[in-house]
Short mmCIF file of C-alpha atoms in Angstrom, two decimals:
data_model
loop_
_atom_site.label_atom_id
_atom_site.label_comp_id
_atom_site.label_asym_id
_atom_site.label_seq_id
_atom_site.Cartn_x
_atom_site.Cartn_y
_atom_site.Cartn_z
CA UNK D 1 -39.58 -104.02 89.01
CA UNK D 2 -36.72 -103.46 86.77
CA UNK D 3 -34.64 -100.39 86.92
CA UNK D 4 -35.49 -97.92 84.10
CA UNK D 5 -32.64 -98.51 81.53
CA UNK D 6 -30.66 -94.95 80.86
CA UNK D 7 -29.52 -94.23 77.59
CA UNK D 8 -27.40 -91.45 76.53
CA UNK D 9 -27.67 -90.24 72.79
CA UNK D 10 -24.73 -88.12 71.43
CA UNK D 11 -25.35 -86.25 68.61
CA UNK D 12 -28.53 -88.37 67.32
CA UNK D 13 -30.35 -88.17 64.21
CA UNK D 14 -34.24 -87.57 64.33
CA UNK D 15 -34.82 -91.69 64.07
CA UNK D 16 -32.97 -92.24 67.03
CA UNK D 17 -35.16 -90.13 69.26
CA UNK D 18 -37.85 -92.99 68.67
CA UNK D 19 -35.82 -95.46 70.15
CA UNK D 20 -37.29 -95.12 73.82
CA UNK D 21 -40.80 -95.39 72.39
CA UNK D 22 -39.66 -98.79 70.53
CA UNK D 23 -37.80 -99.97 73.33
CA UNK D 24 -40.74 -99.54 75.83
CA UNK D 25 -43.07 -101.40 73.16
CA UNK D 26 -40.69 -104.42 73.80
CA UNK D 27 -41.21 -104.46 77.45
CA UNK D 28 -38.03 -102.72 78.10
CA UNK D 29 -38.40 -99.57 80.33
CA UNK D 30 -35.67 -96.84 78.82
CA UNK D 31 -35.15 -93.27 79.09
CA UNK D 32 -33.07 -91.47 76.61
CA UNK D 33 -31.16 -88.43 77.18
CA UNK D 34 -29.85 -86.27 74.40
CA UNK D 35 -26.44 -84.76 74.32
CA UNK D 36 -25.66 -82.46 71.65
CA UNK D 37 -23.29 -79.85 73.19
CA UNK D 38 -19.91 -80.41 74.78
CA UNK D 39 -21.01 -79.05 78.06
CA UNK D 40 -24.28 -81.53 78.11
CA UNK D 41 -21.77 -84.55 76.94
CA UNK D 42 -19.10 -83.56 80.06
CA UNK D 43 -22.24 -83.22 82.40
CA UNK D 44 -23.58 -86.45 81.48
CA UNK D 45 -20.10 -88.33 81.56
CA UNK D 46 -19.59 -87.04 85.04
CA UNK D 47 -21.84 -89.84 86.22
CA UNK D 48 -20.74 -92.76 84.29
CA UNK D 49 -22.26 -95.41 86.37
CA UNK D 50 -25.61 -93.93 85.64
CA UNK D 51 -25.74 -94.99 82.22
CA UNK D 52 -26.90 -98.28 80.84
CA UNK D 53 -26.03 -97.83 76.98
CA UNK D 54 -24.32 -94.87 75.17
CA UNK D 55 -25.35 -94.21 71.46
CA UNK D 56 -23.16 -91.83 69.50
CA UNK D 57 -22.76 -90.52 66.10
CA UNK D 58 -19.64 -92.31 64.42
CA UNK D 59 -18.06 -88.86 63.28
CA UNK D 60 -18.67 -87.13 66.56
CA UNK D 61 -16.90 -90.24 68.35
CA UNK D 62 -13.87 -90.27 66.35
CA UNK D 63 -13.28 -87.10 65.08
CA UNK D 64 -14.96 -84.67 67.74
CA UNK D 65 -13.11 -85.63 70.90
CA UNK D 66 -16.04 -88.08 72.25
CA UNK D 67 -13.76 -90.96 72.25
CA UNK D 68 -11.27 -89.30 74.47
CA UNK D 69 -14.25 -88.28 76.90
CA UNK D 70 -15.72 -91.64 77.08
CA UNK D 71 -12.00 -93.34 77.61
CA UNK D 72 -11.32 -90.98 80.48
CA UNK D 73 -14.41 -92.51 82.13
CA UNK D 74 -13.94 -95.99 80.71
CA UNK D 75 -13.25 -97.75 83.75
CA UNK D 76 -16.38 -96.54 85.65
CA UNK D 77 -18.78 -97.49 82.83
CA UNK D 78 -20.99 -100.60 82.69
CA UNK D 79 -22.57 -99.13 79.50
CA UNK D 80 -21.74 -100.21 76.07
CA UNK D 81 -20.81 -97.91 73.36
CA UNK D 82 -22.80 -98.28 70.08
CA UNK D 83 -21.64 -96.08 67.06
CA UNK D 84 -24.07 -94.82 64.49
CA UNK D 85 -22.71 -94.13 61.02
CA UNK D 86 -23.83 -92.88 58.02
CA UNK D 87 -25.49 -95.48 55.48
CA UNK D 88 -22.72 -97.07 53.20
CA UNK D 89 -20.11 -95.68 55.67
CA UNK D 90 -16.87 -97.74 55.78
CA UNK D 91 -16.71 -98.15 59.66
CA UNK D 92 -17.04 -101.85 60.22
CA UNK D 93 -17.95 -103.40 63.80
CA UNK D 94 -14.40 -104.64 64.25
CA UNK D 95 -13.08 -101.39 63.37
CA UNK D 96 -15.08 -99.67 65.83
CA UNK D 97 -14.44 -102.55 68.44
CA UNK D 98 -10.65 -101.66 68.11
CA UNK D 99 -11.57 -98.03 68.97
CA UNK D 100 -13.46 -98.75 72.19
CA UNK D 101 -17.14 -99.44 70.70
CA UNK D 102 -19.03 -102.64 71.18
CA UNK D 103 -20.90 -102.14 67.78
CA UNK D 104 -21.56 -100.14 64.67
CA UNK D 105 -25.22 -99.69 62.96
CA UNK D 106 -26.52 -97.53 60.58
CA UNK D 107 -28.32 -94.21 61.12
CA UNK D 108 -31.99 -94.83 60.16
CA UNK D 109 -31.99 -98.44 60.73
CA UNK D 110 -34.30 -98.57 63.55
CA UNK D 111 -34.59 -102.56 63.22
CA UNK D 112 -31.00 -103.35 63.61
CA UNK D 113 -30.65 -100.52 66.27
CA UNK D 114 -33.36 -101.67 68.43
CA UNK D 115 -32.04 -105.14 68.16
CA UNK D 116 -28.55 -103.99 69.15
CA UNK D 117 -29.93 -101.79 72.01
CA UNK D 118 -31.82 -104.88 73.52
CA UNK D 119 -28.42 -106.85 73.33
CA UNK D 120 -26.10 -104.25 75.01
CA UNK D 121 -28.78 -103.33 77.69
CA UNK D 122 -28.52 -107.21 78.61
CA UNK D 123 -24.73 -106.91 78.40
CA UNK D 124 -24.88 -103.86 80.88
CA UNK D 125 -26.88 -105.87 83.43
CA UNK D 126 -24.58 -108.74 83.11
CA UNK D 127 -21.49 -106.65 83.82
CA UNK D 128 -22.82 -105.02 86.71
CA UNK D 129 -23.68 -108.32 88.29
CA UNK D 130 -20.33 -109.65 87.72
CA UNK D 131 -18.91 -106.37 89.33
CA UNK D 132 -21.12 -107.28 92.17
CA UNK D 133 -19.90 -110.83 92.54
CA UNK D 134 -16.43 -109.59 92.58
CA UNK D 135 -17.13 -107.70 95.65
CA UNK D 136 -16.65 -104.03 94.91
CA UNK D 137 -19.72 -102.66 92.92
CA UNK D 138 -17.73 -99.52 92.56
CA UNK D 139 -14.85 -101.29 91.29
CA UNK D 140 -13.31 -100.25 87.73
CA UNK D 141 -14.71 -102.91 84.77
CA UNK D 142 -14.05 -103.24 81.29
CA UNK D 143 -15.91 -105.33 79.02
CA UNK D 144 -18.09 -107.77 81.14
CA UNK D 145 -15.28 -108.20 83.64
CA UNK D 146 -13.91 -107.01 87.16
CA UNK D 147 -10.50 -106.27 87.00
CA UNK D 148 -7.58 -108.96 88.63
CA UNK D 149 -6.98 -106.41 91.18
CA UNK D 150 -10.47 -106.17 92.31
CA UNK D 151 -10.92 -109.98 92.61
CA UNK D 152 -7.33 -110.46 94.25
CA UNK D 153 -7.67 -107.78 96.85
CA UNK D 154 -11.01 -109.56 97.59
CA UNK D 155 -9.59 -112.70 98.29
CA UNK D 156 -6.76 -111.19 100.69
CA UNK D 157 -9.28 -109.40 102.49
CA UNK D 158 -11.25 -112.46 103.08
CA UNK D 159 -8.05 -114.25 104.04
CA UNK D 160 -7.12 -111.58 106.59
CA UNK D 161 -10.74 -111.71 108.27
CA UNK D 162 -9.85 -115.33 108.74
CA UNK D 163 -6.75 -114.46 110.88
CA UNK D 164 -4.61 -116.97 108.69
CA UNK D 165 -1.17 -118.14 110.52
CA UNK D 166 2.51 -117.07 110.19
CA UNK D 167 3.54 -119.91 107.98
CA UNK D 168 0.46 -119.45 105.93
CA UNK D 169 1.13 -115.81 105.46
CA UNK D 170 4.63 -116.83 104.32
CA UNK D 171 3.30 -119.10 101.95
CA UNK D 172 0.97 -116.82 100.38
CA UNK D 173 3.97 -114.29 100.13
CA UNK D 174 5.25 -116.66 97.77
CA UNK D 175 2.23 -117.26 95.69
CA UNK D 176 1.52 -113.64 95.47
CA UNK D 177 4.81 -113.02 94.13
CA UNK D 178 4.20 -115.36 91.49
CA UNK D 179 0.69 -113.59 90.80
CA UNK D 180 2.26 -110.22 90.77
CA UNK D 181 4.63 -111.47 88.05
CA UNK D 182 1.83 -113.01 86.00
CA UNK D 183 -0.11 -110.08 86.43
CA UNK D 184 2.15 -107.52 85.34
CA UNK D 185 3.18 -109.79 81.79
CA UNK D 186 -0.32 -109.57 81.04
CA UNK D 187 -0.82 -105.94 82.01
CA UNK D 188 2.23 -105.49 79.81
CA UNK D 189 0.40 -106.80 76.87
CA UNK D 190 1.95 -110.33 76.99
CA UNK D 191 -1.38 -112.26 76.68
CA UNK D 192 -1.92 -113.45 72.98
CA UNK D 193 -3.46 -116.17 70.96
CA UNK D 194 -1.91 -118.79 69.15
CA UNK D 195 -4.08 -120.80 66.20
CA UNK D 196 -3.29 -124.62 65.83
CA UNK D 197 -4.68 -126.06 62.70
CA UNK D 198 -7.29 -128.97 62.61
CA UNK D 199 -6.56 -130.75 59.37
CA UNK D 200 -9.67 -132.38 57.96
CA UNK D 201 -9.45 -136.00 56.87
CA UNK D 202 -12.97 -136.52 55.37
CA UNK D 203 -15.95 -134.30 54.50
CA UNK D 204 -19.21 -134.31 52.40
CA UNK D 205 -19.01 -130.85 51.74
CA UNK D 206 -16.23 -128.21 50.72
CA UNK D 207 -14.01 -128.36 53.76
CA UNK D 208 -13.75 -125.42 55.93
CA UNK D 209 -10.41 -124.40 57.46
CA UNK D 210 -10.31 -125.16 61.42
CA UNK D 211 -8.25 -123.78 64.10
CA UNK D 212 -8.05 -124.08 67.76
CA UNK D 213 -7.31 -120.63 69.61
CA UNK D 214 -4.63 -121.32 72.62
CA UNK D 215 -3.59 -119.04 75.35
CA UNK D 216 -0.27 -118.00 75.33
CA UNK D 217 2.02 -115.41 77.48
CA UNK D 218 5.41 -113.90 76.72
CA UNK D 219 7.65 -113.55 79.83
CA UNK D 220 9.99 -110.61 80.18
CA UNK D 221 12.28 -112.05 77.79
CA UNK D 222 10.01 -112.50 75.08
CA UNK D 223 9.61 -116.37 75.51
CA UNK D 224 6.25 -117.65 75.03
CA UNK D 225 5.11 -119.51 78.00
CA UNK D 226 2.67 -122.58 77.42
CA UNK D 227 -0.86 -122.80 79.60
CA UNK D 228 0.72 -125.11 81.99
CA UNK D 229 3.57 -122.53 82.84
CA UNK D 230 0.89 -119.50 83.91
CA UNK D 231 -2.61 -120.90 83.84
CA UNK D 232 -2.21 -122.84 87.09
CA UNK D 233 -1.33 -119.40 88.68
CA UNK D 234 -4.46 -117.80 87.00
CA UNK D 235 -6.41 -120.67 88.39
CA UNK D 236 -5.19 -120.12 92.07
CA UNK D 237 -5.53 -116.66 91.94
CA UNK D 238 -9.15 -116.93 90.86
CA UNK D 239 -8.57 -115.06 87.52
CA UNK D 240 -9.55 -117.95 85.28
CA UNK D 241 -13.36 -116.73 84.55
CA UNK D 242 -11.74 -113.58 83.04
CA UNK D 243 -9.07 -114.74 81.04
CA UNK D 244 -11.43 -117.19 79.58
CA UNK D 245 -13.82 -114.61 78.59
CA UNK D 246 -11.41 -112.38 77.13
CA UNK D 247 -10.04 -115.25 75.33
CA UNK D 248 -13.72 -116.01 73.91
CA UNK D 249 -14.21 -112.31 72.99
CA UNK D 250 -10.87 -112.36 71.35
CA UNK D 251 -11.71 -115.33 69.29
CA UNK D 252 -15.19 -113.73 68.16
CA UNK D 253 -13.43 -110.34 67.16
CA UNK D 254 -10.96 -112.44 64.93
CA UNK D 255 -13.99 -114.32 63.37
CA UNK D 256 -15.40 -110.84 62.82
CA UNK D 257 -12.32 -109.56 61.04
CA UNK D 258 -11.70 -112.73 58.97
CA UNK D 259 -15.67 -112.09 57.82
CA UNK D 260 -15.06 -108.59 56.98
CA UNK D 261 -12.19 -109.54 54.92
CA UNK D 262 -14.12 -112.34 52.96
CA UNK D 263 -12.90 -115.33 54.88
CA UNK D 264 -16.31 -116.56 55.76
CA UNK D 265 -15.56 -120.34 56.01
CA UNK D 266 -13.06 -120.61 58.89
CA UNK D 267 -13.91 -122.19 62.05
CA UNK D 268 -12.43 -121.11 65.36
CA UNK D 269 -12.17 -123.61 68.36
CA UNK D 270 -11.80 -122.18 71.86
CA UNK D 271 -11.55 -124.05 75.44
CA UNK D 272 -13.81 -122.54 78.24
CA UNK D 273 -13.14 -123.64 81.91
CA UNK D 274 -15.96 -125.48 83.49
CA UNK D 275 -15.89 -123.09 86.46
CA UNK D 276 -17.39 -120.51 84.32
CA UNK D 277 -20.56 -122.61 83.71
CA UNK D 278 -21.40 -122.37 87.45
CA UNK D 279 -22.06 -118.56 87.05
CA UNK D 280 -25.19 -117.88 85.60
CA UNK D 281 -23.92 -114.33 84.87
CA UNK D 282 -20.90 -115.91 82.98
CA UNK D 283 -22.97 -118.06 81.00
CA UNK D 284 -24.97 -115.25 79.89
CA UNK D 285 -22.16 -113.47 78.92
CA UNK D 286 -20.70 -116.36 76.60
CA UNK D 287 -24.18 -116.82 75.27
CA UNK D 288 -24.60 -112.97 74.40
CA UNK D 289 -21.26 -112.65 72.88
CA UNK D 290 -21.35 -115.60 70.73
CA UNK D 291 -25.08 -114.79 69.63
CA UNK D 292 -24.26 -110.97 69.03
CA UNK D 293 -21.16 -111.32 67.25
CA UNK D 294 -21.04 -110.62 63.33
CA UNK D 295 -19.68 -114.23 62.55
CA UNK D 296 -20.63 -116.92 59.96
CA UNK D 297 -22.94 -119.40 60.94
CA UNK D 298 -20.91 -122.70 62.38
CA UNK D 299 -17.86 -120.61 62.53
CA UNK D 300 -17.35 -121.10 66.47
CA UNK D 301 -17.08 -124.34 68.47
CA UNK D 302 -16.70 -124.05 72.17
CA UNK D 303 -14.69 -126.73 73.88
CA UNK D 304 -15.51 -128.48 77.39
CA UNK D 305 -14.02 -130.99 79.56
CA UNK D 306 -16.15 -134.04 80.22
CA UNK D 307 -16.30 -132.99 83.97
CA UNK D 308 -18.67 -129.96 82.82
CA UNK D 309 -21.38 -132.75 81.88
CA UNK D 310 -20.85 -134.59 85.23
CA UNK D 311 -21.39 -131.44 87.68
CA UNK D 312 -24.92 -130.57 88.19
CA UNK D 313 -24.37 -126.78 88.16
CA UNK D 314 -22.14 -126.78 85.43
CA UNK D 315 -24.54 -129.11 83.24
CA UNK D 316 -27.21 -126.61 83.55
CA UNK D 317 -25.15 -123.91 82.26
CA UNK D 318 -24.03 -126.20 79.34
CA UNK D 319 -27.57 -126.74 78.43
CA UNK D 320 -28.26 -122.72 78.42
CA UNK D 321 -25.26 -122.12 76.28
CA UNK D 322 -25.68 -125.00 74.06
CA UNK D 323 -29.21 -123.40 73.30
CA UNK D 324 -27.72 -119.93 72.48
CA UNK D 325 -24.95 -121.33 70.38
CA UNK D 326 -27.26 -123.27 68.23
CA UNK D 327 -29.33 -120.45 66.99
CA UNK D 328 -26.17 -119.51 65.40
CA UNK D 329 -25.29 -123.19 64.39
CA UNK D 330 -22.07 -122.98 66.31
CA UNK D 331 -21.07 -126.00 68.09
CA UNK D 332 -20.07 -127.54 71.37
CA UNK D 333 -17.14 -129.73 72.01
CA UNK D 334 -16.18 -132.42 74.47
CA UNK D 335 -12.63 -133.45 75.05
CA UNK D 336 -10.77 -136.41 76.57
CA UNK D 337 -13.12 -139.21 75.11
CA UNK D 338 -12.03 -142.73 75.57
CA UNK D 339 -13.47 -146.01 74.54
CA UNK D 340 -15.55 -146.65 77.74
CA UNK D 341 -17.43 -143.30 77.12
CA UNK D 342 -20.00 -144.40 74.40
CA UNK D 343 -22.58 -144.48 76.72
CA UNK D 344 -21.82 -141.18 77.91
CA UNK D 345 -21.58 -139.56 74.37
CA UNK D 346 -25.37 -140.94 73.88
CA UNK D 347 -26.58 -139.67 77.20
CA UNK D 348 -25.39 -135.94 75.94
CA UNK D 349 -26.00 -136.13 72.26
CA UNK D 350 -28.36 -133.65 72.69
CA UNK D 351 -25.85 -130.81 73.44
CA UNK D 352 -22.62 -132.21 71.70
CA UNK D 353 -21.53 -131.72 68.13
CA UNK D 354 -17.92 -132.48 68.25
CA UNK D 355 -15.77 -135.20 70.21
CA UNK D 356 -11.78 -135.04 70.77
CA UNK D 357 -10.49 -138.46 71.55
CA UNK D 358 -8.28 -138.55 74.55
CA UNK D 359 -4.51 -138.03 73.58
CA UNK D 360 -3.25 -141.32 74.85
CA UNK D 361 -5.62 -143.38 72.53
CA UNK D 362 -3.17 -142.60 69.59
CA UNK D 363 -0.05 -143.85 71.82
CA UNK D 364 -2.33 -146.96 72.92
CA UNK D 365 -3.17 -147.75 69.48
CA UNK D 366 0.45 -147.41 68.20
CA UNK D 367 1.98 -149.34 71.12
CA UNK D 368 -0.73 -152.10 70.80
CA UNK D 369 -2.62 -151.45 73.99
CA UNK D 370 -5.77 -150.64 72.11
CA UNK D 371 -7.19 -152.61 69.45
CA UNK D 372 -8.49 -150.78 66.33
CA UNK D 373 -11.81 -152.58 66.33
CA UNK D 374 -12.32 -151.08 69.93
CA UNK D 375 -11.57 -147.57 68.68
CA UNK D 376 -13.70 -148.24 65.35
CA UNK D 377 -16.68 -149.04 67.36
CA UNK D 378 -16.37 -146.04 69.53
CA UNK D 379 -16.09 -143.97 66.59
CA UNK D 380 -19.10 -145.27 64.77
CA UNK D 381 -21.39 -144.88 67.65
CA UNK D 382 -20.20 -141.09 67.78
CA UNK D 383 -20.58 -140.87 64.11
CA UNK D 384 -24.51 -142.39 64.37
CA UNK D 385 -25.10 -139.53 66.93
CA UNK D 386 -24.03 -137.03 64.22
CA UNK D 387 -20.44 -135.96 66.05
CA UNK D 388 -17.49 -134.71 64.16
CA UNK D 389 -14.34 -136.92 65.66
CA UNK D 390 -10.97 -135.21 66.14
CA UNK D 391 -7.77 -137.42 67.01
CA UNK D 392 -4.90 -135.76 68.86
CA UNK D 393 -1.19 -136.27 69.12
CA UNK D 394 -0.70 -138.20 65.96
CA UNK D 395 2.84 -139.04 66.49
CA UNK D 396 3.54 -141.48 63.91
CA UNK D 397 3.03 -141.15 60.04
CA UNK D 398 1.66 -144.69 60.04
CA UNK D 399 -1.31 -143.82 62.43
CA UNK D 400 -2.67 -141.57 59.84
CA UNK D 401 -4.34 -144.46 57.75
CA UNK D 402 -5.25 -146.56 60.80
CA UNK D 403 -6.96 -143.36 62.18
CA UNK D 404 -8.61 -142.69 58.66
CA UNK D 405 -9.72 -146.34 58.43
CA UNK D 406 -11.53 -145.96 62.07
CA UNK D 407 -13.63 -143.10 60.87
CA UNK D 408 -11.67 -140.13 62.32
CA UNK D 409 -12.69 -136.78 60.50
CA UNK D 410 -9.67 -134.61 61.48
CA UNK D 411 -6.59 -134.63 63.17
CA UNK D 412 -4.83 -131.96 65.46
CA UNK D 413 -1.30 -131.75 67.22
CA UNK D 414 1.84 -133.68 66.04
CA UNK D 415 1.15 -134.98 62.48
CA UNK D 416 4.68 -136.83 62.11
CA UNK D 417 7.23 -137.69 64.59
CA UNK D 418 8.82 -134.81 66.37
CA UNK D 419 12.14 -135.30 67.58
CA UNK D 420 12.13 -132.32 70.13
CA UNK D 421 10.02 -132.51 73.41
CA UNK D 422 9.53 -128.73 73.57
CA UNK D 423 7.88 -128.68 70.11
CA UNK D 424 4.15 -129.32 71.54
CA UNK D 425 2.23 -127.13 69.19
CA UNK D 426 2.78 -126.49 65.62
CA UNK D 427 1.59 -123.26 64.87
CA UNK D 428 0.72 -121.40 61.58
CA UNK D 429 -0.37 -117.97 62.87
CA UNK D 430 0.18 -116.08 66.19
CA UNK D 431 -2.07 -112.95 67.03
CA UNK D 432 -0.53 -110.30 69.52
CA UNK D 433 -3.26 -108.88 71.81
CA UNK D 434 -2.03 -105.57 73.21
CA UNK D 435 -4.15 -104.93 75.53
CA UNK D 436 -4.60 -106.89 78.73
CA UNK D 437 -7.58 -109.21 79.52
CA UNK D 438 -9.14 -106.99 81.71
CA UNK D 439 -8.74 -103.66 79.66
CA UNK D 440 -10.89 -102.44 76.71
CA UNK D 441 -8.71 -101.49 73.23
CA UNK D 442 -7.51 -97.57 73.48
CA UNK D 443 -7.43 -97.69 77.18
CA UNK D 444 -4.14 -96.07 78.41
CA UNK D 445 -2.41 -96.43 81.74
#
């Protein structure tokens, strides 16, 4: 039998007190505890791991010290925080997120509140499952993630039990030094997003601006590290899941902010590692984030390598995630497609919406190793299946007309010849993320 969900309601209005009954009618066993006085709230938050959801009046949270009390126990909370504003209030979900809240709902809108509560109670369950998977049920966690310290220490304890030899310890020491440096950079707020433009060639409708979100990390001197300089270390340390989930959440937050500012047409692409798909909890987290975010339909495209479709466990996760994405008309992209992958695309046309050609295809085309009819045949087949086709690494302007004639929908990467080898990604915008992947906005220390 499922545990009764414990909901803490801070300074509720009368309609919110019906929430327990409404959730019970939907098959969710819930118990509502009201806290209207400071001593009640302090007593309730003395047991942060008890709660599955915290509802709070927005004014009380922002102006009467509740935010500080919640922040003080944030590391031990699995519960989401949902703020209740007065009808017509100016607090947006994006603004609430930056103050540590997971959503903002109007007082009295019980249908919306009930839906949000169902979603956030699922999120709390996911957080607890991921925390348990990290090996320390009592470990601090923010959002849906165990901290890097949790995962790293778990891995080190396992190695110690295995009785690693002296040489192995020496090698591990060098690796741990690299890990410590990367972790310190991320802890200092160095992890950020860069947005690379994807330029539309053709469209039957009004074109929508498209960008891919790319992970970047600044080192001690402020130099921006490219993925190849830090992601392999992140992967070896076992942190890739949480960095990808952080990246995913940041992209959705950016889309929410753009929507709030009136930019509803933008589409953001975000790459997710295959290993995330092997975890049901991580897939559930991705799907919950994507469907719960206040984004425009079709504004998110999630990218995966071909290997995700070739591994049974990952493919099962892909199918589950694809269903969730389609409820919001979001897309799913497969990378590194070559001319021999036509049958592969047809086999998975129920999942795929976008295709990225292998970047070597443009070079092969330019140097005569690939005939244009072969590329055109691949693209025609992809278009028959309804895919949007994107070409990478267009290093010569003469290739543009060739790719257009072959049926490519958009290009990404180099748009003309670039003389500097280090100039890999032309970027139009960089967004700094002042909080690390494993901390919530507003968290101190």
